XYZ file of C-alpha atoms in Angstrom:
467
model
C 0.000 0.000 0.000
C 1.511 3.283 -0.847
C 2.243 6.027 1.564
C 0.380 8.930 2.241
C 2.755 11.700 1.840
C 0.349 14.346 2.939
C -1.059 12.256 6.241
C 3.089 11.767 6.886
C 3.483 15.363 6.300
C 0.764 16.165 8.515
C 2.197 13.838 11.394
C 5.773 15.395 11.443
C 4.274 18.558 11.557
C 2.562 17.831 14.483
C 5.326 16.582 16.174
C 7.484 19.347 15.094
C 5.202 21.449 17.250
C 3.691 22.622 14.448
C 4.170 25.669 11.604
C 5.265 28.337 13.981
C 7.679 26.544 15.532
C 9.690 25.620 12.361
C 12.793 27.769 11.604
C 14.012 26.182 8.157
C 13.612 23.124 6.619
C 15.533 21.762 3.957
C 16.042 17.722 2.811
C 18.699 15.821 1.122
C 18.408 12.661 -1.043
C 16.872 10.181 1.710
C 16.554 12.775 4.906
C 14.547 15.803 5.740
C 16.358 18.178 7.998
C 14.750 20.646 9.746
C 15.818 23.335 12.392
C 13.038 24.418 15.349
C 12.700 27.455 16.837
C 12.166 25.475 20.034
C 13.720 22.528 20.342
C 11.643 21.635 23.634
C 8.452 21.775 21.639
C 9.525 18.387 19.534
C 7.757 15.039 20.210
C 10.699 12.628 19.712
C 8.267 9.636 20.336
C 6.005 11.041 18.554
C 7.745 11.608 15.292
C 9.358 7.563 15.466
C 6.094 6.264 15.714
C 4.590 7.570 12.075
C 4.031 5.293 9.282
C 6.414 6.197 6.629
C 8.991 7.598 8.959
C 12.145 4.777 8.725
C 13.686 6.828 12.049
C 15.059 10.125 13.440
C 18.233 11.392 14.279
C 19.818 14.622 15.377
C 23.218 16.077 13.730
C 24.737 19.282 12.939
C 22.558 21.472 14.812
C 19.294 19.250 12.470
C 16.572 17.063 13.494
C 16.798 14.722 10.639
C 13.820 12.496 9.822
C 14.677 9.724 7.544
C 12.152 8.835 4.703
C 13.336 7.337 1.847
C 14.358 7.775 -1.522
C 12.140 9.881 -3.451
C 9.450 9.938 -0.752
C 11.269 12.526 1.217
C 10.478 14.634 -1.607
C 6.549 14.009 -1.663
C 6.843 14.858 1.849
C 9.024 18.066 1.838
C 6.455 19.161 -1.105
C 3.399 18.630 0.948
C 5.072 20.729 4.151
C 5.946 23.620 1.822
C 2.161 23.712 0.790
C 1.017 23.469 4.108
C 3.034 27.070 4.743
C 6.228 25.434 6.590
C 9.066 28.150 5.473
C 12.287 27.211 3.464
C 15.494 28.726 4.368
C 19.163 27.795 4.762
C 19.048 24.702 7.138
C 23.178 24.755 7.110
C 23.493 28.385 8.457
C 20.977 27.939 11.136
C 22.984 24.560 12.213
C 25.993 26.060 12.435
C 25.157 27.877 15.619
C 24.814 24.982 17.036
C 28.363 23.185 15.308
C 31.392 22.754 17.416
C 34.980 24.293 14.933
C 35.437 20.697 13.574
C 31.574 19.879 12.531
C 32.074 23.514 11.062
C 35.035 22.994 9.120
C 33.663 19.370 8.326
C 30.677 21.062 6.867
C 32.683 23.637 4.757
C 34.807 20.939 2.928
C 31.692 18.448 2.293
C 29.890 22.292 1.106
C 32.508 22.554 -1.058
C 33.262 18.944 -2.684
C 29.719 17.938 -2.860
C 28.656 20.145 -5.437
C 31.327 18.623 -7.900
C 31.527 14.539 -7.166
C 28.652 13.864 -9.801
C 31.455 15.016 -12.453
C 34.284 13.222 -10.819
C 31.678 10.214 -10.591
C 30.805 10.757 -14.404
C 34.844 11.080 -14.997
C 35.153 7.693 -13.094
C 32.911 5.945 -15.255
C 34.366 6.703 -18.085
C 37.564 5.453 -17.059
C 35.553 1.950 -16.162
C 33.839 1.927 -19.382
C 37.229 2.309 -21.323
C 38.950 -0.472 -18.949
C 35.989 -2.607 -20.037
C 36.850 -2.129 -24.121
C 40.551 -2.507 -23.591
C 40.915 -5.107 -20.855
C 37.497 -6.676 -21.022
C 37.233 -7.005 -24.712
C 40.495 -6.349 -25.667
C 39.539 -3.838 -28.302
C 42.339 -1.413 -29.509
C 41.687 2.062 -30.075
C 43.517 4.253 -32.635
C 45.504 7.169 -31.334
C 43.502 9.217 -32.330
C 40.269 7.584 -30.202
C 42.312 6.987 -27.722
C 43.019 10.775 -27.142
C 39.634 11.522 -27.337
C 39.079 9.308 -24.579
C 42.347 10.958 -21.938
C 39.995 14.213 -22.455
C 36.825 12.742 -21.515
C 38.709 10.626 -18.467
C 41.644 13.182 -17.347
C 40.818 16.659 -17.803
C 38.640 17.218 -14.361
C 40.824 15.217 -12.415
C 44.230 17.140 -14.000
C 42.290 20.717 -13.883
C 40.690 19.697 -10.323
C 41.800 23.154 -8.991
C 39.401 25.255 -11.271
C 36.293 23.073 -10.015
C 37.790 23.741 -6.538
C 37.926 27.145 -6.573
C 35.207 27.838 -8.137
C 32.965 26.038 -5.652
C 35.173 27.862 -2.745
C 34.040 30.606 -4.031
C 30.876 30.085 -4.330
C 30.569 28.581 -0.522
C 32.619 31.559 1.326
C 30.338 34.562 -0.439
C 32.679 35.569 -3.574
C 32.369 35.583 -7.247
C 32.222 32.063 -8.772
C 33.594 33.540 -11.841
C 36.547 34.407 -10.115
C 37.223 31.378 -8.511
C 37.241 29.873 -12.288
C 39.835 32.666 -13.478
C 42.128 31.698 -10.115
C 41.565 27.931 -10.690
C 43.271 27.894 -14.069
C 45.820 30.070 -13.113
C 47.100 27.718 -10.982
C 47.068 25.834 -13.821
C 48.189 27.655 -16.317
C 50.480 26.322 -19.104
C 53.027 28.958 -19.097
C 54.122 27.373 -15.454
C 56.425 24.373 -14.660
C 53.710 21.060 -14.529
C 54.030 20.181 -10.919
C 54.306 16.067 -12.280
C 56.875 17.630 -14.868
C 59.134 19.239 -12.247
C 58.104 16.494 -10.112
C 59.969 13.952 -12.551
C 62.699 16.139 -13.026
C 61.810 17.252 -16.687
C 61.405 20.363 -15.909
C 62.931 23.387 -13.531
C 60.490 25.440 -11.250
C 60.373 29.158 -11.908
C 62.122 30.718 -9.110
C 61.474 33.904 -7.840
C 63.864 36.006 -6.121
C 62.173 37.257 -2.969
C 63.977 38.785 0.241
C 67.620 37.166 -0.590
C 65.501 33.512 -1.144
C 64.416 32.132 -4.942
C 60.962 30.658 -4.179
C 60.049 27.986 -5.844
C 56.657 28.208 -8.589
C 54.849 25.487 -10.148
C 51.651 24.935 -11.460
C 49.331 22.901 -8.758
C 47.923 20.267 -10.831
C 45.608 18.252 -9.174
C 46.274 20.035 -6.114
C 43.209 20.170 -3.152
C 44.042 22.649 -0.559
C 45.932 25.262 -2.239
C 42.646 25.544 -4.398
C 40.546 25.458 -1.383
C 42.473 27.952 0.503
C 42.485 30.579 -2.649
C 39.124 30.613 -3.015
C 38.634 31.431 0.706
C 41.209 34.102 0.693
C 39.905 35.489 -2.834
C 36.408 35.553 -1.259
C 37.818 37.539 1.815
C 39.660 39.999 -0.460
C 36.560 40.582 -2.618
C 34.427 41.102 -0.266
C 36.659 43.893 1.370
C 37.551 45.534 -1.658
C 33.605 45.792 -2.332
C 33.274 47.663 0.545
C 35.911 49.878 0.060
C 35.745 50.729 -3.634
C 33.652 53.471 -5.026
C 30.712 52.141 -7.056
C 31.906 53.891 -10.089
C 34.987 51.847 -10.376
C 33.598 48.696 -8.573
C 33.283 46.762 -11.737
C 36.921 47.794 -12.788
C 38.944 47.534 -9.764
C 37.433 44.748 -7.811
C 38.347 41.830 -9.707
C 41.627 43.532 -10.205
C 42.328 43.713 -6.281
C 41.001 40.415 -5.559
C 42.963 38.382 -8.558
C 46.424 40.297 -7.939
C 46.302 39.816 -4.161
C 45.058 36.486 -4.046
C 47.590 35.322 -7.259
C 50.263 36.729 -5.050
C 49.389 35.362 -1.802
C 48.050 32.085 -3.011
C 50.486 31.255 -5.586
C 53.806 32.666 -4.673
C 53.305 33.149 -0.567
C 50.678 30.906 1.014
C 50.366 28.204 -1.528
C 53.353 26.596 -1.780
C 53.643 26.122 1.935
C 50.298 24.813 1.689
C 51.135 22.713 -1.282
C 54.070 20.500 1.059
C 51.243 20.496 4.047
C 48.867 18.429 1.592
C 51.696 15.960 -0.146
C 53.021 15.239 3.670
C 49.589 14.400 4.444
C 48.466 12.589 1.338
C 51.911 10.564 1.698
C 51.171 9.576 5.144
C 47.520 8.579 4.403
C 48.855 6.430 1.329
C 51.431 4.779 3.550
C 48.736 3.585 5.710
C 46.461 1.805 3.416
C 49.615 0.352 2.622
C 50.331 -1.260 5.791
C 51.393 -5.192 5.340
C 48.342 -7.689 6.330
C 45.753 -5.463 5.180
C 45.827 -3.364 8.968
C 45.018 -0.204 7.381
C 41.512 -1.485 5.312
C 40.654 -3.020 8.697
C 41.338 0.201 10.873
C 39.738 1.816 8.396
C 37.114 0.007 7.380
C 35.762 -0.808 10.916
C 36.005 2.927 12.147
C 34.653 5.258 9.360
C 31.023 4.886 10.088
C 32.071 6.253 13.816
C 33.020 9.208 11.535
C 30.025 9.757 9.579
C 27.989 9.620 13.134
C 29.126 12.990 13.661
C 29.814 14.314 9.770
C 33.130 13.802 9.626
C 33.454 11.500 7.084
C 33.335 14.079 4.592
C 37.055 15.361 5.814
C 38.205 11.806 3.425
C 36.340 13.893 0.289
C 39.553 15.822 -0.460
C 41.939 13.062 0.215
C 39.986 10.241 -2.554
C 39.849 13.478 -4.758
C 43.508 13.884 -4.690
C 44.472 10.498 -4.982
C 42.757 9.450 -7.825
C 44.347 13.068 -9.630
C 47.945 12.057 -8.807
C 47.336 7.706 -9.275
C 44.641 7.489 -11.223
C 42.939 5.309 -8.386
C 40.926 5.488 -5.675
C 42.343 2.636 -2.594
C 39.827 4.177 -0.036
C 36.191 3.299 -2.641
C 36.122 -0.029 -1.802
C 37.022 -0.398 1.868
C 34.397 2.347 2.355
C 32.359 0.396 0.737
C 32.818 -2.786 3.054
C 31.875 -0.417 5.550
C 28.817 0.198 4.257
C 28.092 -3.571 2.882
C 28.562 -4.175 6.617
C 25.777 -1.880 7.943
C 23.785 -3.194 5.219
C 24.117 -7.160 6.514
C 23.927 -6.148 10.105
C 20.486 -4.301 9.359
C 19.635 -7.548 7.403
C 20.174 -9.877 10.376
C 17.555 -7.282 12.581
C 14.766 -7.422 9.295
C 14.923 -11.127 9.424
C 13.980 -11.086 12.811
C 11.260 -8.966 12.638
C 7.862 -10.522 12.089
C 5.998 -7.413 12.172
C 4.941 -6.409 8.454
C 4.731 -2.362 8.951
C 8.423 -2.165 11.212
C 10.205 -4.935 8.663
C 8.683 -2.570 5.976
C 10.066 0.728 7.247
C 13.301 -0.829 8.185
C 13.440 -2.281 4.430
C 12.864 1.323 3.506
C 15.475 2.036 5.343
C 18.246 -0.393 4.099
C 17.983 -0.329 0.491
C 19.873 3.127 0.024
C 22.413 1.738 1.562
C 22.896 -0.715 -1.713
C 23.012 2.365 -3.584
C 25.612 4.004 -1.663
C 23.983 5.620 1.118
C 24.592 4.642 4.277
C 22.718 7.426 6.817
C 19.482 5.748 6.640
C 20.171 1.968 7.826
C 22.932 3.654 10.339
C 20.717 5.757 12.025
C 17.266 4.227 11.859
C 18.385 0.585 12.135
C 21.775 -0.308 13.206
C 22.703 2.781 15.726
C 19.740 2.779 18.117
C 20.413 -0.863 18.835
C 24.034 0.032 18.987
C 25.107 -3.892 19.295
C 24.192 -4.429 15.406
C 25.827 -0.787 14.793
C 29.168 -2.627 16.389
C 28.136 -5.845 14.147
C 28.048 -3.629 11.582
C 31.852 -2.390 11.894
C 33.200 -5.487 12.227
C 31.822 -6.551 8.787
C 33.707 -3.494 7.420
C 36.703 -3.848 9.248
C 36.980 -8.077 7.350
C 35.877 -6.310 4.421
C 38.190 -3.325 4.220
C 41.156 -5.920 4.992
C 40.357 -8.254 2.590
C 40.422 -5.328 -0.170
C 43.888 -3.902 1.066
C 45.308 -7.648 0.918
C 43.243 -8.664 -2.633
C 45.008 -4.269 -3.607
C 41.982 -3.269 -5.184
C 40.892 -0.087 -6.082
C 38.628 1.950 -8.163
C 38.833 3.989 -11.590
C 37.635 6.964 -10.419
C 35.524 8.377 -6.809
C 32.426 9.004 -5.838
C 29.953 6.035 -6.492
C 30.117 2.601 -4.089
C 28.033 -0.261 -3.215
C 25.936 -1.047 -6.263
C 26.926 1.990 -8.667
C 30.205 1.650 -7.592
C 30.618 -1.277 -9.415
C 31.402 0.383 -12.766
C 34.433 1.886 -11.340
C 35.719 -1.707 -11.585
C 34.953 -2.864 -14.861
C 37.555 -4.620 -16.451
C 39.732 -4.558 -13.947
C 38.975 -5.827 -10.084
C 34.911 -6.350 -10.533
C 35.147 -10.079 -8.954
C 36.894 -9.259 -6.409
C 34.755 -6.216 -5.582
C 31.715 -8.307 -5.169
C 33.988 -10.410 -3.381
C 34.480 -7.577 -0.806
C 30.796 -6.962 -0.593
C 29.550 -10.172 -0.054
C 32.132 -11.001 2.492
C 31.499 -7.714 4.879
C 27.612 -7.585 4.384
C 27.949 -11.879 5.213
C 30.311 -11.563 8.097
C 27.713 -8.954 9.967
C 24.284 -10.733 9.128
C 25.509 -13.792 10.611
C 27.538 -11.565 13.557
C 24.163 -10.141 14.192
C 21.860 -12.984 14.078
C 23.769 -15.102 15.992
C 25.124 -12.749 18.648
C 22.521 -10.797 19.049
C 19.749 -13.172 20.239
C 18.545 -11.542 23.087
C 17.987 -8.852 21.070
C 16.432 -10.364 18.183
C 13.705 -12.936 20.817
C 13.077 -10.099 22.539
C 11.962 -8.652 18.707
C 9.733 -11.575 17.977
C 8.384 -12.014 21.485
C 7.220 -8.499 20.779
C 5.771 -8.720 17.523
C 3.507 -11.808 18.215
C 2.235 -9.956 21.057
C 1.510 -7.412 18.831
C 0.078 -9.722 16.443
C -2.051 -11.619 18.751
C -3.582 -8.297 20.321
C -4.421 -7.010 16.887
């Protein structure tokens, strides 16, 4: 029987303590997020027990009430026509954000916007693996060019995408962002990879009795990230300060000199060694003998993405797969995931009762498509045991794909989609991964959780016989 989006609607209001007491509202692709004026007005009870509601959470500074894919929409429709006001759920939140969840939330703010084309980029790169290594098909030169544009150029020009979604997050000109993006990539630099191999020199420039060092910052993360915050800053000052006659004129004159100068010359280089140290260290780890970093790893993300902080890995993936080509982290995160999945499993098969196993089910099948929120925090997390479960399917999972060294063509996609990241090369043992966390917590869960899971069906035939 379908849903009633409009009775749902109706019922969260209600337990949101109706229209007035609304601030924002806002909803993402499984979630609708909402900020209260009061927060003591909310009926926590209230809200888990509606039909169509898969569970409730609260992050960031949002109550977050979990409804599905493409039924959260239905509902956030219905509440806008019922007079609940739209706003800016993020900058509400962020009053209530410790300096972590805030700088969490910029970087996700930031990324977010451009992982469908490093997704569509990945694909690509799968689908080509798949004609030359799956069907052994040989392209001309001239085809096979073709296909380095479609597969390279956002990865290689990463830094224009970068700060031009900087820009856009911290208040400045988008367009400006673009301009400073590809000068940091600009042609009449050194390549970083070519001074890198030692083909070329860096341009050194004299500056206080020292030569500085200049290359161009391909595929570079946090140089990009930090020019389009300081660009935004400068802007936004020179606005203020410059006459309206000559703003048009001298404001993107002040803000691309200054931040060229500070970014590339000053700041960015510095920055520049701050992000290879790190990426170094992080790839160092995943390559840790035994497969110890895909089971660190892979057991103890999802105790990142309780809080938001998973979205701090965003940058790293990014930058890996611009410098290797490949992404090592894609499929231990997606053990972790496979292994919320199978714990959440193990509680549905338990569950007798036809309307909870049907808003649990609602709940689980994102996370085959990548999406893990859902199952964590209406399923898995409340019953914290399974949550553990859970982890430990990730952590077998994420150290089986360090030791079996597979990793994706591109970032962006797991679980189900991610599976074209593999084509050609690694799809078997992909699966492999899957099937092996999602079995390792089903059977974790059903078998060590049977108090748990009696205590589920004890409850639902009472249910059942009373009704």
């Amino acid at each position: 029987m379908a849903k009633d989006a409009k009775k749902v609607a109706q019922s969260i209001l209600e337990a949101f303590g109706g229209e007035e007491n609304i601030h924002s509202m806002a909803h993402c692709a499984t979630r609708l997020r909402v900020v209260l004026v009061d927060d003591d007005l909310f009926d926590k009870e209230s809200i888990e027990a509606i039909e169509g509601v898969n569970g409730y959470f609260f992050q960031s500074g949002q109550h977050q009430v979990i409804l599905g894919t493409g039924f959260v929409n239905k509902v956030y429709a219905a509440l806008v026509e019922m007079g609940v006001a739209e706003g800016d759920v993020k900058e509400e939140a962020k009053k209530n954000m410790s300096l972590a969840q805030q700088l969490t939330r910029a970087f996700a703010d930031i990324f977010i916007p451009i992982i469908p084309v490093l997704v569509a980029t990945g694909l690509l790169m799968g689908l080509r693996g798949l004609l030359l290594n799956g069907f052994n098909l040989e392209l001309s030169s001239q085809l096979l060019t073709l296909s380095q544009v479609l597969t390279d150029t956002a990865f290689t020009f990463i830094p224009v995408l970068v700060t031009w979604s900087a820009m856009k997050k911290f208040g400045g000109s988008p367009v400006i962002g673009i301009a400073l993006g590809l000068m940091l990539v600009a042609p009449q630099l050194p390549s970083k990879w070519a001074v890198t191999f030692g083909d070329a020199e860096p341009l050194l420039l004299p500056f206080l009795g020292f030569d500085i060092p200049i290359t161009g910052m391909q595929s570079s993360i946090l140089p990009a990230v930090f020019m389009g915050w300081l660009a935004s800053k400068i802007e936004k000052t020179a606005r203020k300060r410059t006459p309206e006659a000559l703003d048009l004129i001298l404001t993107p004159f002040i803000t691309l000199l200054f931040s060229l100068v500070l970014g590339l010359v000053l700041v960015g280089p510095m920055i520049l060694g701050i992000e290879n140290v790190i990426t170094s260290g992080i790839m160092y780890f995943f390559e840790l003998p035994y497969g110890i970093g895909g089971v660190i790893y892979g057991g103890a993300i999802q105790f990142l993405a309780i809080t938001g902080m998973h979205h701090t890995i965003i940058p790293i993936t990014v930058k890996m797969v611009s410098e290797t080509g490949y992404d090592l982290i894609n499929p231990i995160g997606t053990a972790a995931i496979a292994g919320q999945a199978g714990a959440a499993l193990a509680i549905i098969s338990a569950t007798r009762n036809k309307v909870k196993r049907s808003n649990m089910t609602s709940a689980v099948i994102p996370a085959f498509l990548g999406i893990t929120e859902p199952v964590m925090f209406a399923i898995t997390l409340p019953k914290v045991k399974p949550f553990l479960y859970g982890c430990l399917g990730g952590a077998v999972g994420g150290g089986l794909a360090s030791l079996l060294g597979i990793a994706a063509a591109g970032t962006g996609s797991t679980m189900l989609p991610g599976m074209l990241l593999y084509i050609g090369d690694g799809l078997l043992q992909y699966i492999l991964v899957i099937a092996v966390a999602l079995t390792t917590a089903f059977l974790a869960t059903r078998f060590a959780y049977k108090e748990k899971t009696e205590e589920i069906t004890q409850n639902t035939n009472l249910t059942e016989k009373t009704s």
